[in-house]
XYZ file of C-alpha atoms in Angstrom:
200
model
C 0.000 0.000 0.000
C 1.398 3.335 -1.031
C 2.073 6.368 1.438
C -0.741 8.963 1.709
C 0.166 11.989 3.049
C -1.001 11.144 6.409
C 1.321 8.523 6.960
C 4.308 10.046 5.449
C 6.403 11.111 8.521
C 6.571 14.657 9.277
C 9.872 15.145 8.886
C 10.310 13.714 5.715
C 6.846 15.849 3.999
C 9.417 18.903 5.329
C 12.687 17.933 3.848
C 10.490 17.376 0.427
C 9.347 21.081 0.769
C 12.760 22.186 1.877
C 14.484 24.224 -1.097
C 18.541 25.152 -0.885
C 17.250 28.739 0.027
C 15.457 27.389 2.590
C 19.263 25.877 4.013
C 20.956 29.152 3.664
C 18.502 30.727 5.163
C 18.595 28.791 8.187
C 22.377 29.168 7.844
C 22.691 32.662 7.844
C 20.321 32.913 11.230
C 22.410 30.245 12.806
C 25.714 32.411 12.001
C 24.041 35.673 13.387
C 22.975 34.059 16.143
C 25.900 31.797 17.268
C 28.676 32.149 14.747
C 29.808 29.894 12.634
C 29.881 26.768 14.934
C 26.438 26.724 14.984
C 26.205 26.632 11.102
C 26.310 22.860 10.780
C 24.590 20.084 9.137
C 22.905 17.989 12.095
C 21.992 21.626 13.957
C 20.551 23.301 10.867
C 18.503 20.004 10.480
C 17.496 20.156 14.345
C 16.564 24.116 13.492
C 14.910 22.667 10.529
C 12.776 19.718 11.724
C 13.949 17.632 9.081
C 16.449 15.092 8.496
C 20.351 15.237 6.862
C 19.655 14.389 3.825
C 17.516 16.856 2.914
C 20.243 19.064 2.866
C 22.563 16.900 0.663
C 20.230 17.390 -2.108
C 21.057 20.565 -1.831
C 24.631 20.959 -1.176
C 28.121 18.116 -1.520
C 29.383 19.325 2.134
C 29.314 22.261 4.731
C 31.980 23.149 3.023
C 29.957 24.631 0.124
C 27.613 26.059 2.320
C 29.722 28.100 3.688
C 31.095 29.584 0.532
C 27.384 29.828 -0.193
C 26.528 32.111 2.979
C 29.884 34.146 1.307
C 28.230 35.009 -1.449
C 24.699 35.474 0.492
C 26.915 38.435 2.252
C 28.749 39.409 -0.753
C 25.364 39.930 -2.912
C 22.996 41.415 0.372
C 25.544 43.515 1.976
C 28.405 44.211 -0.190
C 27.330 44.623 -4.069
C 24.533 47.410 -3.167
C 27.323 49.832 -2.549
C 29.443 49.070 -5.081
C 26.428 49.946 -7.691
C 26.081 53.099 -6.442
C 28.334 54.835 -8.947
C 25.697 53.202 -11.715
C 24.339 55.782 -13.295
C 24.567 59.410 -13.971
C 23.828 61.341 -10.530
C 25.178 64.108 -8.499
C 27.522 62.696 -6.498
C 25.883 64.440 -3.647
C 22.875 61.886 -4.644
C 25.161 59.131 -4.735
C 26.539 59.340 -1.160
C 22.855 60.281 0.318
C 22.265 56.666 -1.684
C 24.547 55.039 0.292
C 23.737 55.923 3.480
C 20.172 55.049 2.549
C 21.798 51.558 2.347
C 23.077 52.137 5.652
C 19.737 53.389 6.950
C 17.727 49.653 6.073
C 14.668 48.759 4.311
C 16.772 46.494 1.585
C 18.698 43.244 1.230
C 21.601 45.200 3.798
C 21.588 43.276 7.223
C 24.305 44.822 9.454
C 23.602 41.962 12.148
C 25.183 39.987 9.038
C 28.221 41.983 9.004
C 28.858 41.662 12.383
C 28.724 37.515 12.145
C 31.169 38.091 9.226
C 33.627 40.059 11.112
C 33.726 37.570 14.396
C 33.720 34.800 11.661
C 36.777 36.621 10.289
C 38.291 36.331 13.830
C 39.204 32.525 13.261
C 39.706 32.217 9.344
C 41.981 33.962 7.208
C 40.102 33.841 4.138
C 36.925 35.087 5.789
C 39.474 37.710 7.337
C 40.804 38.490 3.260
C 37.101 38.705 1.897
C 36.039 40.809 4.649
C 39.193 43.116 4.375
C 38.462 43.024 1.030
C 35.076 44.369 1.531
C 35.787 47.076 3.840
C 38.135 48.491 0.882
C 35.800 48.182 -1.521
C 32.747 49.989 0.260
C 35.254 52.982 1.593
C 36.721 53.049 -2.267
C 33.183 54.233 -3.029
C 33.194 56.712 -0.506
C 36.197 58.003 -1.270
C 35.450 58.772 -5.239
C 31.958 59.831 -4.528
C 33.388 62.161 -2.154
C 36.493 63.539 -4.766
C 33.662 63.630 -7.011
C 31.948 65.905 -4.617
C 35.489 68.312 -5.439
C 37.242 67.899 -1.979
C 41.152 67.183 -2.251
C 42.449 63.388 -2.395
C 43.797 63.637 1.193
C 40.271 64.869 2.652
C 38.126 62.720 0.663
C 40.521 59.084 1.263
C 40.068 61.028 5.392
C 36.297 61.741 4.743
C 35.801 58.437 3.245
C 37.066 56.986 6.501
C 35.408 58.531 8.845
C 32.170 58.092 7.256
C 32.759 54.275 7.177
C 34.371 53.697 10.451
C 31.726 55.826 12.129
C 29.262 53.297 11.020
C 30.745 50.593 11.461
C 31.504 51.764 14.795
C 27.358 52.286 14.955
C 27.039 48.756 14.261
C 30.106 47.378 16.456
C 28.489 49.041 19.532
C 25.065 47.778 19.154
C 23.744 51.104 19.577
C 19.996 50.739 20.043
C 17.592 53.846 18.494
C 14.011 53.524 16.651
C 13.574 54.302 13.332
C 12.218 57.269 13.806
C 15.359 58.610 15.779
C 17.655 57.369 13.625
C 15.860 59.012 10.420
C 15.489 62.324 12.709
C 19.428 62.611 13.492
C 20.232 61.458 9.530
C 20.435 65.229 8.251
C 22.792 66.395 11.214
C 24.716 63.441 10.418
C 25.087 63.796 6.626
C 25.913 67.577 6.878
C 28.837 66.766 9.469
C 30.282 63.495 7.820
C 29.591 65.335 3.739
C 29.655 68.494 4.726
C 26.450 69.331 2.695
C 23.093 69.525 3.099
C 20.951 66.473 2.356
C 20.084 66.790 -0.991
C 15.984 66.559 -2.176
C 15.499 63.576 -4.654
C-alpha cells in the first residue's frame, strides 16, 4: 500500500518542501545568532525539523555552504554599494544613496556583518574577503566624495570617517528607533559630507 500523506512522517513531507534557500537561510540565522559553529549540518537540520539528507540534495558538504553564505553576504551587503556609482547622478545623490543603504529597508543586514567580522576572527580567508570588503565599500566613498570636489587627502580622510563611524554604529550595538535614527540622519550627513541632504 502506497504512502498517503497522512502517513508520510513529518519530517520527511518537510525535507520534500525544503528548497537550498530554505538551508541558507537557516544558515545565515544560525551564524548571526551563534557564529559559525552553529552553522552545521545535524543543527541546521534540528533548526529545521527535518532530516540530513535533505540538505545533501542541496549541497556536496558544509563546506559549500559556507562559501554559499559568502556570497549570500557578498550579494545582500556588499554589491549594493558598489552599484552606487551606476548611473549618472550628483555625487551628492550618490553618497545620500549610500547611506540610505546604511539606513535599512533592503537586502543590507548589518547583524550579518557583524557575524562576518567575528567569523573573520578565526579564518583567514573570511578575514581576506572581509578586508576586502571594507576596501571596496570605503573606495566608493572616497570617489563619490572627490567627485563631490574635496582634495584626495580629505576625501581618502572623509571616506574613513564616514565608514568607520558606522561601522563603529554597528560594532556598539547602539539601540535607536527608526524614527530617531531618520530624525538625526540630516545632522549626520551635513557633518560626515559636509552638505546639506540633498531633495530627490
Amino acid at each position: 500500500m502506497a504512502k498517503t500523506a497522512d502517513t508520510v512522517p513529518d519530517k520527511v513531507q518537510a525535507s520534500a518542501r525544503l528548497g537550498r534557500a530554505d538551508w541558507i537561510a537557516a544558515a545565515r540565522t544560525a551564524l548571526v545568532d551563534g557564529g559559525v559553529a552553529e552553522v552545521k549540518v545535524d543543527r541546521l537540520a534540528t533548526r529545521l525539523r527535518v532530516t540530513r539528507g535533505s540538505f545533501y540534495w542541496h549541497f556536496k558538504s558544509r563546506a559549500e555552504l559556507l562559501d554559499t553564505l559568502l556570497e549570500d553576504w557578498r550579494n545582500a551587503n556588499v554589491e549594493p554599494f558598489l552599484h552606487v556609482l551606476d548611473g549618472q547622478e550628483e555625487p551628492v545623490l550618490r553618497l545620500k544613496r549610500f547611506f540610505g543603504i546604511w539606513l535599512g529597508g533592503g537586502a543590507f543586514d548589518p547583524a550579518l556583518d557583524s557575524a562576518m567580522r567575528d567569523w573573520a576572527r578565526t579564518s583567514k580567508p573570511v578575514a581576506r574577503l572581509v578586508r576586502e570588503a571594507d576596501a571596496a565599500r570605503t573606495d566608493v566613498l572616497r570617489r563619490i566624495f572627490a567627485a563631490m570636489g574635496y582634495a584626495d587627502t580629505e576625501a581618502e580622510v572623509r571616506a574613513r570617517v564616514t565608514y568607520y563611524h558606522q561601522v563603529g554604529y554597528y560594532a556598539l550595538g547602539i539601540v535607536e528607533s527608526r524614527q530617531l535614527r531618520e530624525a538625526l540622519f540630516p545632522t549626520y550627513f551635513k557633518v560626515l559630507a559636509g552638505h546639506d541632504v540633498p531633495e530627490g
